[in-house]
Backbone as XML, in Angstrom:
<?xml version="1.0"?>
<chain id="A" units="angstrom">
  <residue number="1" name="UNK">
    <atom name="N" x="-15.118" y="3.583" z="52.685"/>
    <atom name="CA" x="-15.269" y="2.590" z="51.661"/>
    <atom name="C" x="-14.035" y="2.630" z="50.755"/>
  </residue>
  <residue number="2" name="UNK">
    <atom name="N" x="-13.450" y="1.436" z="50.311"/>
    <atom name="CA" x="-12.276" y="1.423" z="49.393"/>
    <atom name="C" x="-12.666" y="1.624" z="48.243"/>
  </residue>
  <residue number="3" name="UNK">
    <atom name="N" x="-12.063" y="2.458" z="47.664"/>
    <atom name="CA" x="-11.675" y="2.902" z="46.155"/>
    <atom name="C" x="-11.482" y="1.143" z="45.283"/>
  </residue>
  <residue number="4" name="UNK">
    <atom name="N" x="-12.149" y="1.210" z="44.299"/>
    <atom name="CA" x="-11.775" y="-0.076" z="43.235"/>
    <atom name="C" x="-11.438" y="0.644" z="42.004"/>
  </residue>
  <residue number="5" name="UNK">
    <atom name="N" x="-10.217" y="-0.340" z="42.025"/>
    <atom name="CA" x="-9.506" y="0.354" z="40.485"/>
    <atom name="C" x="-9.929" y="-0.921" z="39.151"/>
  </residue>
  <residue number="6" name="UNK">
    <atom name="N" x="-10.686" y="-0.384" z="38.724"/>
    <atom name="CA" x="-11.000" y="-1.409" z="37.461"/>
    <atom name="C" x="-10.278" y="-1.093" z="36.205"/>
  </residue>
  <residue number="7" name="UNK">
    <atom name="N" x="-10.075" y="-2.668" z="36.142"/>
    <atom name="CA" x="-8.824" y="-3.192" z="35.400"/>
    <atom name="C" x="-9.463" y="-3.513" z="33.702"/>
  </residue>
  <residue number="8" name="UNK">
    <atom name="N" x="-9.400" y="-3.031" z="32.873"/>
    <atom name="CA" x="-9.578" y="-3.575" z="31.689"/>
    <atom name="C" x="-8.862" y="-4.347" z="30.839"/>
  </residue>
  <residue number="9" name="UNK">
    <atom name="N" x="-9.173" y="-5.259" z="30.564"/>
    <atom name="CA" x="-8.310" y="-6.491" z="29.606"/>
    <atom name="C" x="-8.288" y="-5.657" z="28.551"/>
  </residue>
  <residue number="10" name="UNK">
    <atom name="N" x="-6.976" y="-5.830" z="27.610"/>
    <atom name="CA" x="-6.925" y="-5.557" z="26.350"/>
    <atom name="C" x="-7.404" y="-5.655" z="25.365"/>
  </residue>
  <residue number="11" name="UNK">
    <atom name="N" x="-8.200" y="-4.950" z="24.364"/>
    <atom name="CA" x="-8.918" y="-5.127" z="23.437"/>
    <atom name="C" x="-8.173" y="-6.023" z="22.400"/>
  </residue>
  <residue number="12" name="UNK">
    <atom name="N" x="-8.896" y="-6.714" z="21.366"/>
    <atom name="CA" x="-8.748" y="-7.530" z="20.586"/>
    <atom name="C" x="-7.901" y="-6.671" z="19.457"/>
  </residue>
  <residue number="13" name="UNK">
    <atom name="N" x="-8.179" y="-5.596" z="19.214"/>
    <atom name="CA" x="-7.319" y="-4.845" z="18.164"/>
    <atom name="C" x="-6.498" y="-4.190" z="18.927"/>
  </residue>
  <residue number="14" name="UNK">
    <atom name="N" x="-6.036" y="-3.897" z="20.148"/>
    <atom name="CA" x="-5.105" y="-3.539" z="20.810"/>
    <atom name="C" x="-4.029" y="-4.799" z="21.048"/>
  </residue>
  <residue number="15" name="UNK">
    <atom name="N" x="-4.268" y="-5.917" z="21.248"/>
    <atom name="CA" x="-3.547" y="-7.532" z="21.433"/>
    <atom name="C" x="-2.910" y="-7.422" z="19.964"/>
  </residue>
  <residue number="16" name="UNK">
    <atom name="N" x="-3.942" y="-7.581" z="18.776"/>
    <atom name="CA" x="-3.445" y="-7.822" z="17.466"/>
    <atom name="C" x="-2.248" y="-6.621" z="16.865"/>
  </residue>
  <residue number="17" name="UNK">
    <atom name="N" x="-2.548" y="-5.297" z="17.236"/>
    <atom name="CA" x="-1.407" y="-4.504" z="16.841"/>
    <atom name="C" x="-0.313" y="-4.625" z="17.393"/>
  </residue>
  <residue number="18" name="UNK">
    <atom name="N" x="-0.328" y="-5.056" z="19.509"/>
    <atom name="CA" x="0.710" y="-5.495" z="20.039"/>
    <atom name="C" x="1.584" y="-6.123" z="19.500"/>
  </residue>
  <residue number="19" name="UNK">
    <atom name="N" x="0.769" y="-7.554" z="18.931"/>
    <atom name="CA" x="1.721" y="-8.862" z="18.365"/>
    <atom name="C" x="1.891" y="-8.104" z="17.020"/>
  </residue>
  <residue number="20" name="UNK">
    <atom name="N" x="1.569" y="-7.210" z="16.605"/>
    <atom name="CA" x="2.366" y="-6.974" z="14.615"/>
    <atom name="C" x="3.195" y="-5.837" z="14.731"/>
  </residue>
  <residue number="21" name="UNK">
    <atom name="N" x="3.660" y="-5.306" z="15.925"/>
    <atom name="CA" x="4.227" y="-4.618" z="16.277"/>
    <atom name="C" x="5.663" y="-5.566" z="16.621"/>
  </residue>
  <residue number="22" name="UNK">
    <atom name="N" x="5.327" y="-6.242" z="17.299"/>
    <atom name="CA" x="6.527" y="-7.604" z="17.586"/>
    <atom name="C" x="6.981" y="-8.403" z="16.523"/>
  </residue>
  <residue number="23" name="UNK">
    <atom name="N" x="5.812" y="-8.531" z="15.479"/>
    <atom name="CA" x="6.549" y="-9.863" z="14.549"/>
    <atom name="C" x="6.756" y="-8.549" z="13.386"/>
  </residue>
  <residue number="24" name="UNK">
    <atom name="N" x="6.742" y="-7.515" z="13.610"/>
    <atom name="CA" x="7.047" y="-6.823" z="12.129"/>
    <atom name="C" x="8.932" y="-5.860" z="12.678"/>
  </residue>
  <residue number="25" name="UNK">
    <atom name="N" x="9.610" y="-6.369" z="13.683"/>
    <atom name="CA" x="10.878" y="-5.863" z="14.025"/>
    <atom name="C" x="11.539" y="-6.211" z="12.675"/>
  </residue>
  <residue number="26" name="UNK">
    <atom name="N" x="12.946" y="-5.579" z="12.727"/>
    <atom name="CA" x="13.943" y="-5.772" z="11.779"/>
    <atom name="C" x="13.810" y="-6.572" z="10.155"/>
  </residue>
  <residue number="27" name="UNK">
    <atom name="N" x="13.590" y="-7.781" z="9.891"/>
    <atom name="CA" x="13.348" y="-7.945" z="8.287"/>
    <atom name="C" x="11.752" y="-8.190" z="8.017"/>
  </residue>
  <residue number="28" name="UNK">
    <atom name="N" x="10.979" y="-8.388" z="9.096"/>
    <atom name="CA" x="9.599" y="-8.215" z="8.272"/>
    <atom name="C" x="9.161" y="-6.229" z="8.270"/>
  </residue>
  <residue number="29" name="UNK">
    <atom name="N" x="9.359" y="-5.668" z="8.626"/>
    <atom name="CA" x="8.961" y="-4.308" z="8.573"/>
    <atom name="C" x="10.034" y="-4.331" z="7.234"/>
  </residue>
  <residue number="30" name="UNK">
    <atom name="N" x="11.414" y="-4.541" z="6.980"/>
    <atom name="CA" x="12.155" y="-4.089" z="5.590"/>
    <atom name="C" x="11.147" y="-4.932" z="4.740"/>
  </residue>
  <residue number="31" name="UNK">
    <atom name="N" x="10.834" y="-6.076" z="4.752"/>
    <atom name="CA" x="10.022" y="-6.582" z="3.794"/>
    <atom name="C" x="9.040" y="-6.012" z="3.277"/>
  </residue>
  <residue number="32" name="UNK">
    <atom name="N" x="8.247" y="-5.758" z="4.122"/>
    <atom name="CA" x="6.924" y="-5.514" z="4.095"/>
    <atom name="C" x="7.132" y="-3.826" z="3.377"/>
  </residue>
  <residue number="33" name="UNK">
    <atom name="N" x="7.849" y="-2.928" z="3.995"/>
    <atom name="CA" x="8.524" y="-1.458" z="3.134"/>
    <atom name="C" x="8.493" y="-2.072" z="1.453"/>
  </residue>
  <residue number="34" name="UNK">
    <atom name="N" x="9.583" y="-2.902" z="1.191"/>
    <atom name="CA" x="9.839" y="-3.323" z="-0.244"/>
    <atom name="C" x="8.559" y="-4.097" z="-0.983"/>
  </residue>
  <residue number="35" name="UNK">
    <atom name="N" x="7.410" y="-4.424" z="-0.182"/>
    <atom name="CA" x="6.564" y="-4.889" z="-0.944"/>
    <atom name="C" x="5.639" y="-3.495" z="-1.263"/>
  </residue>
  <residue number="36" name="UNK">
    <atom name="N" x="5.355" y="-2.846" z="-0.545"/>
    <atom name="CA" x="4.684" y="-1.586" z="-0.764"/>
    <atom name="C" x="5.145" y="-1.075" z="-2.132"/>
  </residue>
  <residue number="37" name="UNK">
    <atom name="N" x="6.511" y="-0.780" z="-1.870"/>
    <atom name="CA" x="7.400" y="-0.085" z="-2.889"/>
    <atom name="C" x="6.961" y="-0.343" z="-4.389"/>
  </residue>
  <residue number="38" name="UNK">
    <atom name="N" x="7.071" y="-1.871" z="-4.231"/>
    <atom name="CA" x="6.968" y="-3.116" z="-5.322"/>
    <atom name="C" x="5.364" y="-2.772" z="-5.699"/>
  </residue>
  <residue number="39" name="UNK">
    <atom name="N" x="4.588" y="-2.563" z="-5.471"/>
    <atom name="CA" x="3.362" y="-1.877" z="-5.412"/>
    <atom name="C" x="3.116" y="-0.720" z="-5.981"/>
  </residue>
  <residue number="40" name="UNK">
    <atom name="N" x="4.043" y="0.299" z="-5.676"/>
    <atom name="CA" x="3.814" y="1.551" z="-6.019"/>
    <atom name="C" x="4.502" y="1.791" z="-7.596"/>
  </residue>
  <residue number="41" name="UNK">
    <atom name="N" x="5.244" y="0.964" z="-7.348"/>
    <atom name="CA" x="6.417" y="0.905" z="-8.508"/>
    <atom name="C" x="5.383" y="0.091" z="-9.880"/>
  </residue>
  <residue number="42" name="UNK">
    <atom name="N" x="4.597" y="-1.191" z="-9.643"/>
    <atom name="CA" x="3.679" y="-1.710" z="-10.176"/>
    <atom name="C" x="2.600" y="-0.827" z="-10.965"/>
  </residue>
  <residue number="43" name="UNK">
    <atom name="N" x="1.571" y="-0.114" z="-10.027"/>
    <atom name="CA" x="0.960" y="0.985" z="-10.617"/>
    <atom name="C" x="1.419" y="2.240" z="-11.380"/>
  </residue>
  <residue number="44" name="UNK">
    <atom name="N" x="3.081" y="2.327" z="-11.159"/>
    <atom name="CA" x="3.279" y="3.672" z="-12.083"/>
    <atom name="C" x="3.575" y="2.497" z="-13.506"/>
  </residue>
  <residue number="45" name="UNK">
    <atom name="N" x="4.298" y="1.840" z="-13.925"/>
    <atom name="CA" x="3.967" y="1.272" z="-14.527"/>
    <atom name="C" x="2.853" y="0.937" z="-15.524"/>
  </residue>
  <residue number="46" name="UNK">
    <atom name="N" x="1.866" y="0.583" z="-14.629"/>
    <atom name="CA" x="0.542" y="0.476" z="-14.973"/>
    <atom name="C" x="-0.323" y="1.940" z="-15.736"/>
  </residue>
  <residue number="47" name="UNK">
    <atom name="N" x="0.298" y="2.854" z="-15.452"/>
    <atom name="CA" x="-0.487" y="4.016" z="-15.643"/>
    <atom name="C" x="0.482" y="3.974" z="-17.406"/>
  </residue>
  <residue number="48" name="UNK">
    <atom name="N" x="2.395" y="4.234" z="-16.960"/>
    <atom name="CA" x="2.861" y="4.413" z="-18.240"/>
    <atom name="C" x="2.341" y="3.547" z="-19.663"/>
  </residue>
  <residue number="49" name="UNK">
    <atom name="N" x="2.289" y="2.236" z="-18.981"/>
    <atom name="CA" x="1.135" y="1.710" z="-20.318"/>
    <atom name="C" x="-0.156" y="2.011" z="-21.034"/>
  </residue>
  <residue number="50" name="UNK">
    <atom name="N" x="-1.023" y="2.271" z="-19.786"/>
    <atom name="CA" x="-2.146" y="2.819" z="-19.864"/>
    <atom name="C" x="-1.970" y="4.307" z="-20.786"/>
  </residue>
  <residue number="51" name="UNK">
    <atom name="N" x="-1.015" y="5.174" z="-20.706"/>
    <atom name="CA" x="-1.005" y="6.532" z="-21.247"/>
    <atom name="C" x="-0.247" y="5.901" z="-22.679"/>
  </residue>
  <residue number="52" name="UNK">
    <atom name="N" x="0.743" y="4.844" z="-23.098"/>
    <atom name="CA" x="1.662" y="4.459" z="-24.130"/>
    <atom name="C" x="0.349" y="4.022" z="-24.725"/>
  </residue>
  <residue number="53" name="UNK">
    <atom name="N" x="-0.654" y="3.418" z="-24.442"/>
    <atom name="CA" x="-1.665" y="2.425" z="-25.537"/>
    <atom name="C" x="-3.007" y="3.504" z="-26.196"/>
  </residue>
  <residue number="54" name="UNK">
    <atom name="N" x="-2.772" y="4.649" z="-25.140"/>
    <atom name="CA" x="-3.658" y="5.827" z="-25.392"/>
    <atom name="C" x="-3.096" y="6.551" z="-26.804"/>
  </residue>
  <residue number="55" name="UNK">
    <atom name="N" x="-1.804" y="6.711" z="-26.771"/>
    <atom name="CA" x="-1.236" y="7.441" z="-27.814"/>
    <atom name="C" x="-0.734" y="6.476" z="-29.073"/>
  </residue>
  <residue number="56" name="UNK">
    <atom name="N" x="-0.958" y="5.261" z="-28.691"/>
    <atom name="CA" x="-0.945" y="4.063" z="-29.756"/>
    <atom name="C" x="-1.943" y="4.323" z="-30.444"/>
  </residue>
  <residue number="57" name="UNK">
    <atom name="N" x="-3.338" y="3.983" z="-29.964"/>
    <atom name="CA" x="-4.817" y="4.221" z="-30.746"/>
    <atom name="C" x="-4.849" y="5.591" z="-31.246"/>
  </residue>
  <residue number="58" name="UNK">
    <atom name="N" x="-4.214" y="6.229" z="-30.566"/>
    <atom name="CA" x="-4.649" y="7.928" z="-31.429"/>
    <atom name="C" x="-3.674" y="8.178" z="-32.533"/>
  </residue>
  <residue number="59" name="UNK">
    <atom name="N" x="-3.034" y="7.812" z="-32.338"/>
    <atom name="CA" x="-1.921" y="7.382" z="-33.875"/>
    <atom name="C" x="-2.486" y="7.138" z="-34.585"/>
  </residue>
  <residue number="60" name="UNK">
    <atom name="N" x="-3.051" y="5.439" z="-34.860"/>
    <atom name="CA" x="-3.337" y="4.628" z="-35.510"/>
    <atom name="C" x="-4.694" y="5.009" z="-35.970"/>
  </residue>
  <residue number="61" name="UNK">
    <atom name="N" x="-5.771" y="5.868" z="-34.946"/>
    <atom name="CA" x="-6.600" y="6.139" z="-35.669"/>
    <atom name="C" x="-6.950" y="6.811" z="-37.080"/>
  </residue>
  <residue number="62" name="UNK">
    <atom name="N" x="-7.412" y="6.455" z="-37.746"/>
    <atom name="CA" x="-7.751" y="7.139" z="-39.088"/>
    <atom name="C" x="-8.496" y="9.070" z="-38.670"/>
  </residue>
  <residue number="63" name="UNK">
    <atom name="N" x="-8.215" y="9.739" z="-39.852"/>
    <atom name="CA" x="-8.625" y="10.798" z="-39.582"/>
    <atom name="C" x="-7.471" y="11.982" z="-39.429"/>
  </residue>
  <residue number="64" name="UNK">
    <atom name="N" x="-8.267" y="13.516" z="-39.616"/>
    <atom name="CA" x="-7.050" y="14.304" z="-39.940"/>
    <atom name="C" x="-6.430" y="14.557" z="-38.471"/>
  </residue>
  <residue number="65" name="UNK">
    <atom name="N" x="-4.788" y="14.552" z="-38.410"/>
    <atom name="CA" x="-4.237" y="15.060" z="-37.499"/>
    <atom name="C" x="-3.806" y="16.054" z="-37.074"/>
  </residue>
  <residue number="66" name="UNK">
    <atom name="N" x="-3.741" y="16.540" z="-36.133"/>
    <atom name="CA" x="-2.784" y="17.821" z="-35.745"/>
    <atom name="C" x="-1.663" y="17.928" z="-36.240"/>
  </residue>
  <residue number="67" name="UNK">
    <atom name="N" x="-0.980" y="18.899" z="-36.738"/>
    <atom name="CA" x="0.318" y="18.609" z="-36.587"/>
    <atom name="C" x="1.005" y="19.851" z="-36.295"/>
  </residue>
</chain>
């Protein structure tokens, strides 16, 4: 009896990483790097305000201070 070699079609998330593997060559992978960045760079930001408005109110609050 012959041996059958079964063939599996490519999964749907195996096709989709194929093709973003292809359309992310040379300036969409640099892009896509600099948007991350742009991201990371966003949230530190976000935090330095967050810690600048912390020490704003504790200033401004009334009451005895450390010093």
């Amino acid at each position: 009896m012959p041996s059958t070699l079964s063939v599996r079609p490519p999964s749907v998330t195996g096709a989709l990483r194929a093709l973003e593997r292809l359309l992310m060559r040379g300036g969409q992978r640099t892009a896509r790097r600099n948007a991350w960045t742009a991201v990371l760079e966003d949230r530190r930001r976000a935090k330095d305000r967050r810690e600048a408005q912390h020490v704003l109110e504790a200033v401004a609050a009334p009451g005895p201070r450390a010093t």
